[in-house]
GROMACS .gro file of C-alpha atoms in nm:
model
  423
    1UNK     CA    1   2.471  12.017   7.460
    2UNK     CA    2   2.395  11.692   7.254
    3UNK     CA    3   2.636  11.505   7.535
    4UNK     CA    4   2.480  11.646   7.810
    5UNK     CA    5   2.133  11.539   7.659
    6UNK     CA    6   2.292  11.214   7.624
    7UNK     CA    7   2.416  11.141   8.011
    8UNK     CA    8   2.074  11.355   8.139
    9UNK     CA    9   1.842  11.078   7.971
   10UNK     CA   10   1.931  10.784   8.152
   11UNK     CA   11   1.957  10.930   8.463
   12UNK     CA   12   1.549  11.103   8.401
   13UNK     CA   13   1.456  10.753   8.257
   14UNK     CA   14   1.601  10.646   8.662
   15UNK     CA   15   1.425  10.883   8.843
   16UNK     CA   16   1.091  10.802   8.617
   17UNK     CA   17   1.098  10.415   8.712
   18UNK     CA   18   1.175  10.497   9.082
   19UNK     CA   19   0.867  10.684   9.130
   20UNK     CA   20   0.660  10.360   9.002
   21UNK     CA   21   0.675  10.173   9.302
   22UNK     CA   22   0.584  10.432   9.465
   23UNK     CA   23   0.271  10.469   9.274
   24UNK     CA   24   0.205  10.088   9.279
   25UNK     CA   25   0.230  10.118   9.644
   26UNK     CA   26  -0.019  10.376   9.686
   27UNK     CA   27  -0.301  10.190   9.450
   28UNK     CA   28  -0.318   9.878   9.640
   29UNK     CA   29  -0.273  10.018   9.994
   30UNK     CA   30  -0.530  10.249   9.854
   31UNK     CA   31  -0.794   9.953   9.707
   32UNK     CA   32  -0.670   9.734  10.053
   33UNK     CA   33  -0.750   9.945  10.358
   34UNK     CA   34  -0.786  10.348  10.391
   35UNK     CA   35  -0.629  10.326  10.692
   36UNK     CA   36  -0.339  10.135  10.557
   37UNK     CA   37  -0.293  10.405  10.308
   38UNK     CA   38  -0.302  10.700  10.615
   39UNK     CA   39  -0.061  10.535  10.773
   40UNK     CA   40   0.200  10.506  10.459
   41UNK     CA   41   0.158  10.871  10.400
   42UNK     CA   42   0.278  10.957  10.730
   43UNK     CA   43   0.587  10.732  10.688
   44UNK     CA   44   0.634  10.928  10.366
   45UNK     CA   45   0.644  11.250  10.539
   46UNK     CA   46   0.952  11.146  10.683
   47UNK     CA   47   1.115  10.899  10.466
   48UNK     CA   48   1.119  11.133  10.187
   49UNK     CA   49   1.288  11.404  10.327
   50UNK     CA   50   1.549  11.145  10.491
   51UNK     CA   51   1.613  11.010  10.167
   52UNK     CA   52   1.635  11.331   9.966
   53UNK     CA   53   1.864  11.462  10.238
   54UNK     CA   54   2.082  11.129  10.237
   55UNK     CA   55   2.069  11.152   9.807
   56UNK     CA   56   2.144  11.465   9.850
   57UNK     CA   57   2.445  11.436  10.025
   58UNK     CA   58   2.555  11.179   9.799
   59UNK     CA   59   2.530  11.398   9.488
   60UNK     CA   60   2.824  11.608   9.682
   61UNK     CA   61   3.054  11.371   9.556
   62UNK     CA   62   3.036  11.407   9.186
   63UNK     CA   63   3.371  11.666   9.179
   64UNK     CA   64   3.546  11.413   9.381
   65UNK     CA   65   3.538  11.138   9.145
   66UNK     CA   66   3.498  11.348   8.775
   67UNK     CA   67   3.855  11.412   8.703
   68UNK     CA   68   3.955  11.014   8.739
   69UNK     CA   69   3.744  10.945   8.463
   70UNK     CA   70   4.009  10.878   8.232
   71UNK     CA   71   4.138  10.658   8.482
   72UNK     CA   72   3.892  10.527   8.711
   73UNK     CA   73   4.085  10.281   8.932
   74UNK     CA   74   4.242  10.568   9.052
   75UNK     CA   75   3.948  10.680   9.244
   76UNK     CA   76   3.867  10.337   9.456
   77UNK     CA   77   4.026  10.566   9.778
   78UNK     CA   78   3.740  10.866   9.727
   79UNK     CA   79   3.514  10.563   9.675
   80UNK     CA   80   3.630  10.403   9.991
   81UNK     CA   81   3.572  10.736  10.189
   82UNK     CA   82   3.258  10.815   9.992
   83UNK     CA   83   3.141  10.513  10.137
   84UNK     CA   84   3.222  10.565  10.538
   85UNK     CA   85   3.039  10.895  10.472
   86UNK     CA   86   2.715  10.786  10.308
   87UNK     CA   87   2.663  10.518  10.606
   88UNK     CA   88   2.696  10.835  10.840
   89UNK     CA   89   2.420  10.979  10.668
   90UNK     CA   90   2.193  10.687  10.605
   91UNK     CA   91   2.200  10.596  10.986
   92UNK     CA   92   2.093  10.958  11.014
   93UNK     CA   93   1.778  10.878  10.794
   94UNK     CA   94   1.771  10.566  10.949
   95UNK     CA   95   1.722  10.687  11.311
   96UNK     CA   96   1.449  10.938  11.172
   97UNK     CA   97   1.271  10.646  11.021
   98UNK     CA   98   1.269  10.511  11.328
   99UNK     CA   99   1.124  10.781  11.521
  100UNK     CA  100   0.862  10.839  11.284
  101UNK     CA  101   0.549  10.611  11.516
  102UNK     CA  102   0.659  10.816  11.852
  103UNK     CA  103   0.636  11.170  11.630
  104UNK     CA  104   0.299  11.096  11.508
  105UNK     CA  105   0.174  11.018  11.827
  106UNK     CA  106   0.279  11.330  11.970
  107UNK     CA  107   0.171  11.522  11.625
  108UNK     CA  108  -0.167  11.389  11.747
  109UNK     CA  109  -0.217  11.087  11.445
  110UNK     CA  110  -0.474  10.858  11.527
  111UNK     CA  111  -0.392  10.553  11.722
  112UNK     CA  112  -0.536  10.315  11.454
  113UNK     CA  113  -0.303  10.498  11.199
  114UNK     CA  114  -0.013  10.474  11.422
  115UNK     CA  115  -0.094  10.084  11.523
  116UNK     CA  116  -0.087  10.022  11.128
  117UNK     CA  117   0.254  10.141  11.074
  118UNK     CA  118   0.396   9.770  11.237
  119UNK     CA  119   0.737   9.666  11.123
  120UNK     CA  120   0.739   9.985  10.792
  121UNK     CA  121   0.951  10.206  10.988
  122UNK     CA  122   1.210   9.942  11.052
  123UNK     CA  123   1.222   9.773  10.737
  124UNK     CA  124   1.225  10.110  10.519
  125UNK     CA  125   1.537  10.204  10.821
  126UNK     CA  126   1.711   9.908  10.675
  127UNK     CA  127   1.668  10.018  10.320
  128UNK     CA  128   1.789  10.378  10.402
  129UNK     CA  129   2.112  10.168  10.525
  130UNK     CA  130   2.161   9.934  10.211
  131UNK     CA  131   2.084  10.225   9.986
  132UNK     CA  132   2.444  10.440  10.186
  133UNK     CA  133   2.609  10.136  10.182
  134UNK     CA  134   2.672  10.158   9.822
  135UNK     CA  135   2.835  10.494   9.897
  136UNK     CA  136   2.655  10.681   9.609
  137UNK     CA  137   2.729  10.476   9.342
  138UNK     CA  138   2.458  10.620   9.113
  139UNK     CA  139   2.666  10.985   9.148
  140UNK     CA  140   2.989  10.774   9.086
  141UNK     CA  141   2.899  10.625   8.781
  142UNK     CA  142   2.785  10.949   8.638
  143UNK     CA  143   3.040  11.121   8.735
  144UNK     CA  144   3.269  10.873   8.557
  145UNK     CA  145   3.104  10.912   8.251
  146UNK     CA  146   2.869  10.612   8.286
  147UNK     CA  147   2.513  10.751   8.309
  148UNK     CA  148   2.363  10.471   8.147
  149UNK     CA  149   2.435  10.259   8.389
  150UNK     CA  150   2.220  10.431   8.648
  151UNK     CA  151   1.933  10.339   8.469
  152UNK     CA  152   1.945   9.989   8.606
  153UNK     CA  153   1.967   9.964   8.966
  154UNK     CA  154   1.648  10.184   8.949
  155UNK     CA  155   1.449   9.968   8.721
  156UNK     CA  156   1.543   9.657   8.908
  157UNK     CA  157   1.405   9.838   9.244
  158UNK     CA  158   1.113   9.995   9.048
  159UNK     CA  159   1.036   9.629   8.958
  160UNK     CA  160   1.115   9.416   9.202
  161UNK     CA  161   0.918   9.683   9.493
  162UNK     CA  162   0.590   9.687   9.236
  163UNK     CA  163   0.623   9.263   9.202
  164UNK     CA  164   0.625   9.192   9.582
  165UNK     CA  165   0.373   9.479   9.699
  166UNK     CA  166   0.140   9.355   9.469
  167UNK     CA  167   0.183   9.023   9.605
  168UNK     CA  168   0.209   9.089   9.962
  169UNK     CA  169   0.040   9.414  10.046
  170UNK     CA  170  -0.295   9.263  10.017
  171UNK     CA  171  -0.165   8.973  10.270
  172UNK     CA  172  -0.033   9.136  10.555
  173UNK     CA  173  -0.081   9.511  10.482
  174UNK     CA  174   0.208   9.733  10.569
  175UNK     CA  175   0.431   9.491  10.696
  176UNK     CA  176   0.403   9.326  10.368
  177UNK     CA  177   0.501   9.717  10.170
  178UNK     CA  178   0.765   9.748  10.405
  179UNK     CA  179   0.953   9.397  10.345
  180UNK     CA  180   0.892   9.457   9.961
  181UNK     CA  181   1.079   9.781   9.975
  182UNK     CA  182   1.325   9.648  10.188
  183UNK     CA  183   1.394   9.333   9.948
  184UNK     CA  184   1.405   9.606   9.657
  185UNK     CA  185   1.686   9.787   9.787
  186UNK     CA  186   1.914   9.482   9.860
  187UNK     CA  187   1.860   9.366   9.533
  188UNK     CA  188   1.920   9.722   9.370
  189UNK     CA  189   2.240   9.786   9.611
  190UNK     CA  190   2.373   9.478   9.476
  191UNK     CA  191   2.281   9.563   9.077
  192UNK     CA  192   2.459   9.964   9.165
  193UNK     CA  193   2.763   9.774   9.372
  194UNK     CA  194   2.812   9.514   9.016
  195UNK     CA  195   2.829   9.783   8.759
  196UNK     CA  196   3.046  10.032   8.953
  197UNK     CA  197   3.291   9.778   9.012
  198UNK     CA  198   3.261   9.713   8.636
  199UNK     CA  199   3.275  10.081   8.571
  200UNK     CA  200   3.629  10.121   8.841
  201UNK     CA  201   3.824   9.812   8.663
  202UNK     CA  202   3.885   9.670   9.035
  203UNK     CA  203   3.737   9.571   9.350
  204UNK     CA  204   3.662   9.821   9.602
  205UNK     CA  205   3.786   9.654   9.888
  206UNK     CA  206   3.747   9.758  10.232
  207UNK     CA  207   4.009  10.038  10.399
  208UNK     CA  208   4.032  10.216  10.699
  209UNK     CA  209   3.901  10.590  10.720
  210UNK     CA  210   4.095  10.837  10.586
  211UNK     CA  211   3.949  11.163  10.840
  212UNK     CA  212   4.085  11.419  10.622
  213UNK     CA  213   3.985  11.331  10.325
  214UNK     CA  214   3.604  11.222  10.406
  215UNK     CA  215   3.568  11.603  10.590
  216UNK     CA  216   3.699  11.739  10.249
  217UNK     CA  217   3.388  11.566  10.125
  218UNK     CA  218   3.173  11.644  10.438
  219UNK     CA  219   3.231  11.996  10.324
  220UNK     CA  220   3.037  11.952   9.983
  221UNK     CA  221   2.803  11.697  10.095
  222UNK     CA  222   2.673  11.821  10.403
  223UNK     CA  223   2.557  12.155  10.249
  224UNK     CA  224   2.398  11.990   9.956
  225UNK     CA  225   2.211  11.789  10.228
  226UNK     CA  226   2.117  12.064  10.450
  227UNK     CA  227   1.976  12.279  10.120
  228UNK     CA  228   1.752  11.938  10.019
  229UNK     CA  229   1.619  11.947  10.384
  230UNK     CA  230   1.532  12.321  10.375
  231UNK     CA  231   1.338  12.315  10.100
  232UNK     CA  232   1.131  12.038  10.174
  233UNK     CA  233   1.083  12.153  10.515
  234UNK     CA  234   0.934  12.525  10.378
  235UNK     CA  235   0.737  12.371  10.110
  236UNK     CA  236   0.610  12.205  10.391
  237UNK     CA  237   0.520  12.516  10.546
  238UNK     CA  238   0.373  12.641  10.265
  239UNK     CA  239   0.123  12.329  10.230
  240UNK     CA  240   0.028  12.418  10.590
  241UNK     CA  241  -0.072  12.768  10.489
  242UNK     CA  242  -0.219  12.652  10.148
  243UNK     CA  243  -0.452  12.435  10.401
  244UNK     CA  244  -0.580  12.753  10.574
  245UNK     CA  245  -0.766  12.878  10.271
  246UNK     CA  246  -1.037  12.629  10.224
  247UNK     CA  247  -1.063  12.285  10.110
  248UNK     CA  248  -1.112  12.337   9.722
  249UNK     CA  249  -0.791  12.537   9.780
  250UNK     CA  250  -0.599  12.345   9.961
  251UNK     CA  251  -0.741  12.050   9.680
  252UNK     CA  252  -0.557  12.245   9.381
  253UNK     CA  253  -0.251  12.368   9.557
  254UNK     CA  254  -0.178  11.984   9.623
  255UNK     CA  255  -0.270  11.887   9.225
  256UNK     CA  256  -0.026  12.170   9.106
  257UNK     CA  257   0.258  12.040   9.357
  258UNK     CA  258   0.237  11.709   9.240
  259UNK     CA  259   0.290  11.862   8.870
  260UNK     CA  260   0.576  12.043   8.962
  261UNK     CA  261   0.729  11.729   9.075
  262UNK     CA  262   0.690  11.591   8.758
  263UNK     CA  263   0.808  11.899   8.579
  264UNK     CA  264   1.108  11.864   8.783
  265UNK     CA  265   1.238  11.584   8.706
  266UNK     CA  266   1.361  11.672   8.337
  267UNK     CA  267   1.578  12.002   8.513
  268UNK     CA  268   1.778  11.781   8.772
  269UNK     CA  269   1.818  11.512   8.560
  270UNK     CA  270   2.034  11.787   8.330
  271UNK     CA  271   2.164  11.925   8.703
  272UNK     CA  272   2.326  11.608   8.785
  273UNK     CA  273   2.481  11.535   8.427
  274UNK     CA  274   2.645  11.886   8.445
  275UNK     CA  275   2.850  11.816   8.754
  276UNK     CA  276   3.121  11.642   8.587
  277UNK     CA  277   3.121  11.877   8.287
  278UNK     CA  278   3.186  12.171   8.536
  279UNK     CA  279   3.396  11.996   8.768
  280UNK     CA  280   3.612  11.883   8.457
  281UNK     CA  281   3.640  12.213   8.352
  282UNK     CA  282   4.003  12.364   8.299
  283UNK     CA  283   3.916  12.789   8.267
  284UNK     CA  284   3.615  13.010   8.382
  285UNK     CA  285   3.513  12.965   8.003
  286UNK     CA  286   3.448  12.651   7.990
  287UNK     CA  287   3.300  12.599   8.381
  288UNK     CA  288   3.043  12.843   8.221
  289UNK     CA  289   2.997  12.694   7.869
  290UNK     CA  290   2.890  12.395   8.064
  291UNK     CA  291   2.694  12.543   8.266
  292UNK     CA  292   2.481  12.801   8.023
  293UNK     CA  293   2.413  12.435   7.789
  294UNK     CA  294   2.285  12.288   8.127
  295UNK     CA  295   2.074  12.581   8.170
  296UNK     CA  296   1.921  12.606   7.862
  297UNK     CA  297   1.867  12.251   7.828
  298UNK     CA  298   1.654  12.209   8.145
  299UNK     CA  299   1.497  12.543   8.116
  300UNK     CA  300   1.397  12.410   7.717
  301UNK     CA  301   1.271  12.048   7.879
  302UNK     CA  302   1.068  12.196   8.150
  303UNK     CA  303   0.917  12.465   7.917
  304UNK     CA  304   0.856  12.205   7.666
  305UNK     CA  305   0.657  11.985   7.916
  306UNK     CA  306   0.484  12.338   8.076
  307UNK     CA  307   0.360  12.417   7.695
  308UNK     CA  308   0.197  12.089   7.682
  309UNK     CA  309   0.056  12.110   7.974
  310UNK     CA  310  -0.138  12.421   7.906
  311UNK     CA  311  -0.249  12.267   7.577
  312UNK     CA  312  -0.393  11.960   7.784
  313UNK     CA  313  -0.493  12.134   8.117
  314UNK     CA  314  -0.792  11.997   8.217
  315UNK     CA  315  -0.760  11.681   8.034
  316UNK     CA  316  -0.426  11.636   8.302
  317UNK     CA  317  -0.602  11.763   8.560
  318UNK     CA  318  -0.883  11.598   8.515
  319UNK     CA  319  -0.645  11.276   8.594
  320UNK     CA  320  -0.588  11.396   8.955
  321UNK     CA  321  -0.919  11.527   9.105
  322UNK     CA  322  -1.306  11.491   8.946
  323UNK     CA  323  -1.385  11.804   9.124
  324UNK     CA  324  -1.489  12.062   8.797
  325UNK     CA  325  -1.417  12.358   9.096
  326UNK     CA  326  -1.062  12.244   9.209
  327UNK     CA  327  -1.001  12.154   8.865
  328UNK     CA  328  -1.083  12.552   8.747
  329UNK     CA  329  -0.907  12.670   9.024
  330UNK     CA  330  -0.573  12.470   8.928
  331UNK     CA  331  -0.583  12.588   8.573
  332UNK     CA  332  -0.620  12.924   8.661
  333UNK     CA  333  -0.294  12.905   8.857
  334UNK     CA  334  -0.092  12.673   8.628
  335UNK     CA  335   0.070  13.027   8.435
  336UNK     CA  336   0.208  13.110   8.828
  337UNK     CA  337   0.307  12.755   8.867
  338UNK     CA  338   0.510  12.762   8.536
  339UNK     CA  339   0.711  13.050   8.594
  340UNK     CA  340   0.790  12.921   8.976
  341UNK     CA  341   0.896  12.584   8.784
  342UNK     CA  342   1.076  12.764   8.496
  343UNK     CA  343   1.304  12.948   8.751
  344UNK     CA  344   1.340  12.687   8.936
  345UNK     CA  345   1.464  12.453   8.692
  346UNK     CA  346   1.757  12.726   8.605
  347UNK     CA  347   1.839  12.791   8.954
  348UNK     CA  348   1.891  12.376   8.991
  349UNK     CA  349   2.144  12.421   8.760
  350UNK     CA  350   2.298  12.675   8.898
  351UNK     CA  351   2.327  12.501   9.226
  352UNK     CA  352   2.434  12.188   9.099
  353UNK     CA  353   2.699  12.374   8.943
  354UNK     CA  354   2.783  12.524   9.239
  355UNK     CA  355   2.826  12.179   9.361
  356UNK     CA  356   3.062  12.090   9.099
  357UNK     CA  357   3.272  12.377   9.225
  358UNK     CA  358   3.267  12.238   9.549
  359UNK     CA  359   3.078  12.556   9.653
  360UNK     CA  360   2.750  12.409   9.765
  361UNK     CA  361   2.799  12.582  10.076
  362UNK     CA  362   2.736  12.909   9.921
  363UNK     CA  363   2.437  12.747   9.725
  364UNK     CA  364   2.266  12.667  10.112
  365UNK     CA  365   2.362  13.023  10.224
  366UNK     CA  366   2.141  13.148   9.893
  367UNK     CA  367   1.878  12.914  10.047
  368UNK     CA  368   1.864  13.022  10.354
  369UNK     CA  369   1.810  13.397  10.190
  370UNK     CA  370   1.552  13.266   9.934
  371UNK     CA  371   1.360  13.025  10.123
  372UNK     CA  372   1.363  13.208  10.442
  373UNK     CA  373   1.180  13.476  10.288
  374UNK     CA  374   0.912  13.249  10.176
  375UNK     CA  375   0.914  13.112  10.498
  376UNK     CA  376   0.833  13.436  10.690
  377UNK     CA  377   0.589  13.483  10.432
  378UNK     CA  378   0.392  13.186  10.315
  379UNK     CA  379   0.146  13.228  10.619
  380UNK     CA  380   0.076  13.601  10.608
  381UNK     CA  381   0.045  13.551  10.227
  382UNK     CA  382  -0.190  13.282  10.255
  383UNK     CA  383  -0.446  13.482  10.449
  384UNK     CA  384  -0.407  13.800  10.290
  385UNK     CA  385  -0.439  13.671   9.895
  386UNK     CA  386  -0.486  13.329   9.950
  387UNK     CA  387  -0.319  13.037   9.713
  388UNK     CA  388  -0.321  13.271   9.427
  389UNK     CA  389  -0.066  13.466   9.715
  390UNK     CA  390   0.139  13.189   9.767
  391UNK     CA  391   0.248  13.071   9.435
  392UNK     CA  392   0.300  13.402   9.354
  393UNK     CA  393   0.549  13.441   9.646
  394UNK     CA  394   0.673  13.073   9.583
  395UNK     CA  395   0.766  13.186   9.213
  396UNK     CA  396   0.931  13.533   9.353
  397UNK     CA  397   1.154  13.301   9.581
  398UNK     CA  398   1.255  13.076   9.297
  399UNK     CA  399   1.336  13.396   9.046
  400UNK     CA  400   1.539  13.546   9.345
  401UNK     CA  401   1.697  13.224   9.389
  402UNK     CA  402   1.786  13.227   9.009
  403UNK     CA  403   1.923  13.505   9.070
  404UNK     CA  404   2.166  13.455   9.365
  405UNK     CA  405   2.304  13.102   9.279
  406UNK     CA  406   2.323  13.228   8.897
  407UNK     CA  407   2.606  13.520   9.045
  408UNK     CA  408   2.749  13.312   9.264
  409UNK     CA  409   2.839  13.063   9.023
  410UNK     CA  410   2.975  13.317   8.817
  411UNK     CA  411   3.153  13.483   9.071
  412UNK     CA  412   3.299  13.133   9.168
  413UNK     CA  413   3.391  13.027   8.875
  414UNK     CA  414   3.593  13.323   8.778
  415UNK     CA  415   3.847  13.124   9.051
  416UNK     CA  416   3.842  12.765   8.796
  417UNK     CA  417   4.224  12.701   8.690
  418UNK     CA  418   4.330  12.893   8.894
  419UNK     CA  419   4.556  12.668   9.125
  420UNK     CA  420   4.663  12.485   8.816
  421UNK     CA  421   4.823  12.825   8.686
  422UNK     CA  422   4.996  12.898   9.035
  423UNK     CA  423   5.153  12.536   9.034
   0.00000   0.00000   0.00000
């Protein structure tokens, strides 16, 4: 456990700085021009979906790389095939990006908010394609035993994005945001594409495609992908039919997502510093000893951070809205919003493990089941019992969830070692 608290910190420490440009971004758009702000939030509707997905698919790879890291020039080749496949995916995000001023035209945005967006979509397409070019060299590195290198390429982007919004976004708006971001990524791409060469001992080098071997990868990728994209897409959903029962409603449900977010973080940071443990693994025992320490671990951090939280309720919530009514009506649903975070902390686990058994496929098929439930639900919920409704149905999806991916990695693991003993 104390090594997989070791490689989880850096890589929470990562995802802590890259959510402060974010927040930079948002406090001087927001001080600059409302309208400038309205028009960054719909980018964000897309662009974070298209970058979880293309993460996402990127995190497929840990498996591929964990067993050369006693020897990690050995894995330059799944490097070099990692890499085709993450630019397939980024110019996936990329062409989304793209897309995003015709879709909110025909979604019925304001033209004003639409004229605003300028040259963000472009410049943030660009950055979805520097950020695949370095073929997931954030999951290579801690899949080679080098989590503490991930740390850096984040702060350098966290840094560099904050620096040049605050100096250009009041300038030229938008356009300014979007070249910041941009600028950020090329300089973090090339941070992430020094320190895994460091970390492989050799250059990377260019090679031609090797079609076999980047569908083997396809296979664990794409799932991984497609399970990011439904869940953002019925939370989605589910904010839609939180926005049916009033505005004070509607208020808290959005306080208590944020939150969760936050509470997050601390259970896939753990997630993602299991994969090589489990893919390492030589017996069943083992794949699960790995996995139950994982489990624990980010089921301990997020309860940890969920007990503080109801010590310090409306002193945290006061931080998000000054409305004494949305604030009441949060902390009377933060005990349903800790159980829906508590399972869903194990269940990332679980599914990451899955991952690391190159069985992410069957984690999306427990999505579908899960999260298509609360799909058909979340609106029928919403007007029948309201929020208090829907995160009660959110945290029966994540406790079902628990349960499925928690027997299928058992079941699947049952199967580690197994080709070893037949050769």
């Amino acid at each position: 456990m104390i090594v997989l608290l070791r490689a989880a910190l850096p890589i929470f420490l990562a995802m802590v700085t890259g959510m402060v440009g974010t927040l930079v971004i948002t406090s001087v758009l927001g001080n600059h021009e409302t309208v400038a702000l309205a028009a960054f939030a719909v980018m964000t509707a897309v662009l974070t979906p298209a970058t979880a997905a293309v993460q996402g698919a990127l995190r497929g790879l840990g498996p591929f790389v964990a067993p050369y890291r006693d020897d990690p020039g050995a894995a330059v080749p799944v490097v070099r095939d990692a890499r085709w496949l993450s630019l397939a995916t980024g110019t996936l995000g990329a062409l989304a990006v793209i897309c995003v001023p015709v879709l909110a035209r025909v979604s019925g945005v304001p033209a004003e908010v639409v004229g605003e967006l300028g040259l963000l979509p472009w410049c943030l397409a660009g950055y979805l394609l520097v950020f695949a070019s370095t073929g997931g060299a954030s999951t290579i590195l801690v899949a080679l035993g080098r989590s503490r290198d991930v740390l850096w390429p984040s702060l350098t982007f966290g840094l560099v994005l904050s620096v040049l919004t605050v100096v250009l976004a009041p300038r030229i708006g938008l356009d300014g945001v979007g070249v910041a971001w941009l600028v950020a990524g090329v300089v973090a791409a090339v941070v992430a594409s020094l320190l895994l060469r460091r970390a492989l001992g050799r250059p990377i080098g260019q090679g031609r495609p090797r079609m076999t071997e980047i569908v083997r990868l396809a296979r664990v990728s794409v799932p991984l992908a497609a399970t990011v994209l439904i869940k953002f897409g019925v939370l989605g959903v589910v904010t839609f039919a939180a926005g049916t029962t009033g505005a004070r409603d509607t208020a808290a449900h959005a306080v208590l997502t944020t939150l969760t977010g936050l509470l997050m973080l601390a259970s896939l940071s753990v997630a993602q510093a299991s994969v090589p443990e489990v893919a390492r693994a030589g017996d069943p025992a083992a794949a699960r000893r790995a996995n139950r320490a994982a489990a624990l671990l980010a089921v301990a951090g997020t309860l940890a951070a969920a007990l503080a939280l109801l010590l310090l309720g409306e002193r945290v919530l006061g931080l998000f809205t000054g409305d004494a009514a949305v604030r009441e009506r949060a902390l009377a649903l933060l005990p349903l919003m800790l159980v829906s975070s508590l399972a869903d902390a194990a269940q990332a686990v679980h599914g990451m493990g899955l991952t690391a058994l190159k069985r992410s496929g069957a984690s999306l098929a427990y999505f579908v089941i899960g999260y298509g439930a609360l799909l058909a639900a979340a609106v029928p919920v919403a007007r029948t019992w309201g929020i208090t409704g829907l995160w009660a149905a959110m945290a029966a999806a994540n406790v079902l969830l628990l349960v499925l991916q928690g027997a299928g990695f058992r079941r699947h693991s049952a199967r580690v070692g197994a080709a070893e003993a037949v050769a």
